[in-house]
mmCIF file of C-alpha atoms in Angstrom:
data_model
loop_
_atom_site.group_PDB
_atom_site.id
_atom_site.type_symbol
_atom_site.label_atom_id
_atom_site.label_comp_id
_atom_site.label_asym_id
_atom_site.label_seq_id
_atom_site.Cartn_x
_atom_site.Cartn_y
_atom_site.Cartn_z
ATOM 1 C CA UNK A 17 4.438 21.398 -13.890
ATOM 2 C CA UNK A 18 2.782 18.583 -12.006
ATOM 3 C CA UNK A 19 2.596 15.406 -13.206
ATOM 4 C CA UNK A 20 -0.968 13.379 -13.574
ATOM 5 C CA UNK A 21 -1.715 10.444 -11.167
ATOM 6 C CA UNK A 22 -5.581 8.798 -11.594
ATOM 7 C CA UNK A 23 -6.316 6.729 -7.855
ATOM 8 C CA UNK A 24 -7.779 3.078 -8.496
ATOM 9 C CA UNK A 25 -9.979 3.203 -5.446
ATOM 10 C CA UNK A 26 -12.734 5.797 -4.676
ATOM 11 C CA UNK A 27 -13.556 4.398 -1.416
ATOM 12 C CA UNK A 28 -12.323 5.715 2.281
ATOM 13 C CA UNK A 29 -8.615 4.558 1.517
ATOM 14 C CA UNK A 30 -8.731 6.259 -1.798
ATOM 15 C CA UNK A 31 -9.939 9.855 -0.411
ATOM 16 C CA UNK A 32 -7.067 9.485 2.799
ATOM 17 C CA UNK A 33 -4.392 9.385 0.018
ATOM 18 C CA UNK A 34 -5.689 12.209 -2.131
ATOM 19 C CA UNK A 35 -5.296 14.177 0.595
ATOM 20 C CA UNK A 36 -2.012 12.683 1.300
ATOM 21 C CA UNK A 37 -1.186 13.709 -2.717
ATOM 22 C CA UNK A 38 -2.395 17.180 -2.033
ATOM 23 C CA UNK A 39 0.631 17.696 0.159
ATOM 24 C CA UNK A 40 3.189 16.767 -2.580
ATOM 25 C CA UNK A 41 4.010 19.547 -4.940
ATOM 26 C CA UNK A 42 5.086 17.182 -8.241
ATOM 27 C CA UNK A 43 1.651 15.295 -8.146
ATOM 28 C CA UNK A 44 -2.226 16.282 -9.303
ATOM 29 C CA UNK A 45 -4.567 14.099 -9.109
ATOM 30 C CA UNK A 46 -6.894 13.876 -12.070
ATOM 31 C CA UNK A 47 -9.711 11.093 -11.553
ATOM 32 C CA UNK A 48 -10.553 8.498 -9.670
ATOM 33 C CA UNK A 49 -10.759 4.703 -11.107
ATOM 34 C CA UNK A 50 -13.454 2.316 -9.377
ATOM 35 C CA UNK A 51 -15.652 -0.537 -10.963
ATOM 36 C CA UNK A 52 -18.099 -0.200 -7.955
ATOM 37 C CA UNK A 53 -18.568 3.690 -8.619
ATOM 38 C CA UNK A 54 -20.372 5.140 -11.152
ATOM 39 C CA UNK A 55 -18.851 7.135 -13.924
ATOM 40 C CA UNK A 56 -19.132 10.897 -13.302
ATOM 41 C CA UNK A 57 -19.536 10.971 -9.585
ATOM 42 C CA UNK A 58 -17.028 13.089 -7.978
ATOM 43 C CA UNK A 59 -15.324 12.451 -5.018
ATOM 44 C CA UNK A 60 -13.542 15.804 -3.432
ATOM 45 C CA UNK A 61 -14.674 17.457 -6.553
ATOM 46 C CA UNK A 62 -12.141 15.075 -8.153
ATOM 47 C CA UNK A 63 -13.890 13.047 -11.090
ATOM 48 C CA UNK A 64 -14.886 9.177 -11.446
ATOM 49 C CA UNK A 65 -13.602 8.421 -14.653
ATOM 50 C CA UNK A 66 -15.050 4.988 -14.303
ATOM 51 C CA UNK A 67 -13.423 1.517 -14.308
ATOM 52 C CA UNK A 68 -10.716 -0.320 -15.828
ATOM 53 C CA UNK A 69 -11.847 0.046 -19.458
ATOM 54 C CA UNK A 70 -11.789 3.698 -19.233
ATOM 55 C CA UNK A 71 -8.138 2.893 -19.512
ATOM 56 C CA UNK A 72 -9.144 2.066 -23.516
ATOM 57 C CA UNK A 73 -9.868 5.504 -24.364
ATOM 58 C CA UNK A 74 -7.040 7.046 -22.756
ATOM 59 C CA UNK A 75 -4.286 8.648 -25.908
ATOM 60 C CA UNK A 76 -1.989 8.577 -22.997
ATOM 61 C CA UNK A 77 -2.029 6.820 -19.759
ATOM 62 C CA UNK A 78 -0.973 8.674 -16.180
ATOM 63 C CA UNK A 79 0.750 7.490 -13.640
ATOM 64 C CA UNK A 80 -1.443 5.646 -11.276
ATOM 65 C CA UNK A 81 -1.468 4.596 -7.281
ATOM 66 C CA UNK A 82 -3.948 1.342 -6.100
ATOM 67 C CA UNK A 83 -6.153 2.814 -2.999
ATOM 68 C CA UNK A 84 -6.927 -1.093 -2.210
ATOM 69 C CA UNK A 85 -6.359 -2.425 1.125
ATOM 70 C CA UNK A 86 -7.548 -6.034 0.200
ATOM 71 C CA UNK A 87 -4.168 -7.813 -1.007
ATOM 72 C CA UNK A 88 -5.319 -10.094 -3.136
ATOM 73 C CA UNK A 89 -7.377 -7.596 -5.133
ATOM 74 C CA UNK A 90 -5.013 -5.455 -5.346
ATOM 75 C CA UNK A 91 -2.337 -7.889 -6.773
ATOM 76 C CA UNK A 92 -4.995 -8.918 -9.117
ATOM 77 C CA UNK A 93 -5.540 -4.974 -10.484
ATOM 78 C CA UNK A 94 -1.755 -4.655 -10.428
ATOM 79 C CA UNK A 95 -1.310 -7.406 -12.758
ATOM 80 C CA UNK A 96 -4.427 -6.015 -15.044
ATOM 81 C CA UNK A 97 -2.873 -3.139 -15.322
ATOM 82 C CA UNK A 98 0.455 -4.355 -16.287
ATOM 83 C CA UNK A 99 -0.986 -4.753 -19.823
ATOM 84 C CA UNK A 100 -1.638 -0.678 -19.873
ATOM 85 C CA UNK A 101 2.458 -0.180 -19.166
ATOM 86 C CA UNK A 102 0.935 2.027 -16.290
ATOM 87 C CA UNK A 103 3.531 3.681 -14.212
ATOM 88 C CA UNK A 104 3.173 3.498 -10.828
ATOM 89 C CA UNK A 105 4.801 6.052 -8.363
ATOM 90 C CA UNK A 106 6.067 5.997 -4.710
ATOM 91 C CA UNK A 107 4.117 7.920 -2.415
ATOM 92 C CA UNK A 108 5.540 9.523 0.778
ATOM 93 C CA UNK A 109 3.861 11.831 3.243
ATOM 94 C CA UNK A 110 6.061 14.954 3.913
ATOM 95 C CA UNK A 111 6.047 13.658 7.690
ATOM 96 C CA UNK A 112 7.856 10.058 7.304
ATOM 97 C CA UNK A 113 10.616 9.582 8.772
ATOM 98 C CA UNK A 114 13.504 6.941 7.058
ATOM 99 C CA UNK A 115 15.883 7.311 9.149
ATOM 100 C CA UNK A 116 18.703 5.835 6.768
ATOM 101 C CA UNK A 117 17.069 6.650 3.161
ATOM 102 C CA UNK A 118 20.084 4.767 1.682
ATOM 103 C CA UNK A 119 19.586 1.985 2.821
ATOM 104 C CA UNK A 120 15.438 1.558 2.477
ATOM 105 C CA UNK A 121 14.341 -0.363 -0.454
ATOM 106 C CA UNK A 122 10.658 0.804 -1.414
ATOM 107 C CA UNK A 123 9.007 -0.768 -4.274
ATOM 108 C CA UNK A 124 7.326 1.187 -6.865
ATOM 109 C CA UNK A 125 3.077 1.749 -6.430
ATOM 110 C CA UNK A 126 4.077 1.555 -1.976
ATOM 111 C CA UNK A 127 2.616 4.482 -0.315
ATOM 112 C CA UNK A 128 4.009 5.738 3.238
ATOM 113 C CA UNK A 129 1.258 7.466 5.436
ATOM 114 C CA UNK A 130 1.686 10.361 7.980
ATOM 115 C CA UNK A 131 3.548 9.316 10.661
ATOM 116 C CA UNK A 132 5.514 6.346 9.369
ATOM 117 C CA UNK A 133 8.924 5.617 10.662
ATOM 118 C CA UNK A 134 11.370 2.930 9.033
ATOM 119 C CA UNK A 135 15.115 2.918 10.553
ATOM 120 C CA UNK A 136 17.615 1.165 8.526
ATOM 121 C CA UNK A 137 18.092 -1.851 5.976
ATOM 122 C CA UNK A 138 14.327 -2.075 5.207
ATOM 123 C CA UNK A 139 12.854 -3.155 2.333
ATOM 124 C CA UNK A 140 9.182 -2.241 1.641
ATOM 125 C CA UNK A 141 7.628 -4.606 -1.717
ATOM 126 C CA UNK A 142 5.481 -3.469 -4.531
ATOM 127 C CA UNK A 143 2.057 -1.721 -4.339
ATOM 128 C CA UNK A 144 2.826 -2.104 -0.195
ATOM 129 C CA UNK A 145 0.523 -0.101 2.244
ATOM 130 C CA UNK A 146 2.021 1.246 5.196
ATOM 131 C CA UNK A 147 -0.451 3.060 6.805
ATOM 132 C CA UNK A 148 -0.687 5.740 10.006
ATOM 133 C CA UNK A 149 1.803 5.777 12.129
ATOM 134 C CA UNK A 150 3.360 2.483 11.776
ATOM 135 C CA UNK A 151 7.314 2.002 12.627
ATOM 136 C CA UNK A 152 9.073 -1.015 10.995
ATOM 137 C CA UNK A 153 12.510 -2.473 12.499
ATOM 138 C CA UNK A 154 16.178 -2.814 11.208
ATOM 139 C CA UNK A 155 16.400 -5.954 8.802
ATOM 140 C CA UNK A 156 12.984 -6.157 8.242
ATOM 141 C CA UNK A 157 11.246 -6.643 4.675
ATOM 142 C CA UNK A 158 7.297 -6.685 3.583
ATOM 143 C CA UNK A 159 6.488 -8.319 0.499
ATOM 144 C CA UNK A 160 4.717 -7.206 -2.427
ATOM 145 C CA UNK A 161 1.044 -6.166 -2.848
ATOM 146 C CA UNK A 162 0.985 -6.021 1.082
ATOM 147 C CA UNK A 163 -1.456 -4.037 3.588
ATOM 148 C CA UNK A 164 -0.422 -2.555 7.120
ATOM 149 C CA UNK A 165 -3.031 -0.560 8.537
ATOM 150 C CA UNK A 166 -2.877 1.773 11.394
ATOM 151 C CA UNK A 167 -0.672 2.060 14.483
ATOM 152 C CA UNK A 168 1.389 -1.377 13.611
ATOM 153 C CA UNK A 169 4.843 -1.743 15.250
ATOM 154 C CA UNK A 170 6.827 -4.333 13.059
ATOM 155 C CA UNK A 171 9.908 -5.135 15.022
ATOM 156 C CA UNK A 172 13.503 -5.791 13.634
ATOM 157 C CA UNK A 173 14.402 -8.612 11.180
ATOM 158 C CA UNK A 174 10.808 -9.165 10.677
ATOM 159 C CA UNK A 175 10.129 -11.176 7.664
ATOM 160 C CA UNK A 176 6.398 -10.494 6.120
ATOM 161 C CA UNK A 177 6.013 -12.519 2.544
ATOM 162 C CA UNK A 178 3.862 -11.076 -0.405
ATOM 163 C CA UNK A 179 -0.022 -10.565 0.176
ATOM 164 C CA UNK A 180 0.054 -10.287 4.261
ATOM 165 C CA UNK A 181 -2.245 -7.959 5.801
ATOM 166 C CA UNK A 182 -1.536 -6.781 9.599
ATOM 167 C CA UNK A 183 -4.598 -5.179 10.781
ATOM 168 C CA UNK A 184 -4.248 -1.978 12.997
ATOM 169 C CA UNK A 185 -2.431 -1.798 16.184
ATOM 170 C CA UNK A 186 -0.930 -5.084 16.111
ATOM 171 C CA UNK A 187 2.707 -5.871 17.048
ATOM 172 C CA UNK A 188 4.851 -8.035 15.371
ATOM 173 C CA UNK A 189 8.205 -8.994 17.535
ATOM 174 C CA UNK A 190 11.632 -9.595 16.208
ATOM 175 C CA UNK A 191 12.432 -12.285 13.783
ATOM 176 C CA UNK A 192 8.758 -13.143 13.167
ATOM 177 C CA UNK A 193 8.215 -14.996 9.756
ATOM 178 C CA UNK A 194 4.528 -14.118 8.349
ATOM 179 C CA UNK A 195 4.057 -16.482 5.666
ATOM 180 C CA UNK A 196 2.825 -15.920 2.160
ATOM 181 C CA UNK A 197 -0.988 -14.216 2.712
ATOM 182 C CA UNK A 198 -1.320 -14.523 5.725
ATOM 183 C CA UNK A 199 -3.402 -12.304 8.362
ATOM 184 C CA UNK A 200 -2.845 -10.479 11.378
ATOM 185 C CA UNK A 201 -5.503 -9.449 13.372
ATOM 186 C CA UNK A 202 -6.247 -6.053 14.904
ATOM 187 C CA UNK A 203 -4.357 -5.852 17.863
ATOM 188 C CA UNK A 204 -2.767 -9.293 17.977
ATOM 189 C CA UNK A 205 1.312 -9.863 19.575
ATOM 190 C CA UNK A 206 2.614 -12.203 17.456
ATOM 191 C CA UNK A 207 5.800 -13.885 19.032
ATOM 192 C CA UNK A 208 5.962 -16.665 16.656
ATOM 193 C CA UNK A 209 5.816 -17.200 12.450
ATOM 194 C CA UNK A 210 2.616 -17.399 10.716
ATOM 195 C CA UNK A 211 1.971 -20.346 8.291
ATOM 196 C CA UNK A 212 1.059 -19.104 4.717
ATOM 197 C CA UNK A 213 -2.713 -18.482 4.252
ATOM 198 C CA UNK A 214 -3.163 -18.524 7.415
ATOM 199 C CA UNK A 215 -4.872 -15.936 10.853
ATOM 200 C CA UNK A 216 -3.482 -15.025 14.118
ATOM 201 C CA UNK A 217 -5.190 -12.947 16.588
ATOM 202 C CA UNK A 218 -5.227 -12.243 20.361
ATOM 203 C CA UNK A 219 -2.276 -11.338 22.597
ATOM 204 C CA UNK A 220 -0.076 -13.728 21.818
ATOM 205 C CA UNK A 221 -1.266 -14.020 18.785
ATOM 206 C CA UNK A 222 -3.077 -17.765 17.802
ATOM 207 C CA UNK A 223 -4.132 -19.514 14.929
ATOM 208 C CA UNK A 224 -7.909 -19.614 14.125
#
């Protein structure tokens, strides 16, 4: 019997992982959860159930996965719905590759899209994006509540803190420190660390 998951996010990023969920056999997705969306529009044929206080009339509350590329948002969600004692799952396109499960750390809410690869001694933080076809390096770690989009190559004993976003194609070389929140533009090289709260972009990669 499959299991119920709701997705907090009707929006683009939202429909890409419902598709991704109709690929795993122990998962059916039951509604959608947006505060931008009105109740009763359907997305796929899949329900909007409405926002967060349609949580409140719930006898029992599914597991659920944050569609929310924005980091800060979605740490803020995460921690709202912390007071529901949601459950939130790990979500892994049939097509990743981990090339040493054993020793890959993956948070719980993270989602891994088509195409992923992660080699060995990874560890991948809480409600952490990893979009299409990214590859991550030996040693390497992403904090929690993190977004990597598209095509991102993330070399070994890279060290990205919580809340960074690395926008698509960018490359991030070895030993690279991206401080707390910061951003990576589309594109950018980044041979050097990142301050927190701060944005690189541009081959190499510069402050702005």
């Amino acid at each position: 019997m499959k299991k119920p998951l709701i997705i907090y996010g009707a929006g683009g990023l939202g429909r890409e992982i419902l598709t991704l969920v109709f690929l795993l056999p122990e998962w059916e997705v039951v509604g959608f959860l947006d505060d931008n969306v009105p109740k009763g529009s359907m997305i796929k044929n899949i329900p909007v159930l409405g926002g967060l206080e349609a949580l409140d009339s719930m006898e029992k509350i599914p597991h659920i996965i944050l569609a929310i590329a924005d980091t800060k948002i979605k740490r803020k969600l995460a921690n709202q719905l912390d007071t529901y004692q949601v459950q939130f799952p790990i979500l892994i396109h049939p097509s990743v590759v981990l090339q040493e499960p054993a020793t890959i750390k993956l948070g719980i809410g993270c989602v891994l899209c088509a195409g992923t690869i992660l080699t060995n001694d990874i560890s991948i933080g809480d409600h952490t994006l990893i979009n299409l076809n990214t590859t991550i390096g030996h040693d390497s770690s992403i904090g929690n509540y993190s977004s990597v989009m598209c095509g991102v190559n993330i070399a070994g004993e890279v060290n990205a803190c919580p809340l960074v976003y690395i926008g698509s194609g960018a490359n991030v070389l070895n030993k690279v420190l991206l401080g707390e929140a910061s951003t990576v533009g589309m594109g950018a090289v980044v041979l050097e660390n990142v301050q927190p709260f701060k944005t690189v972009v541009g081959v190499p990669a510069k402050e702005i």
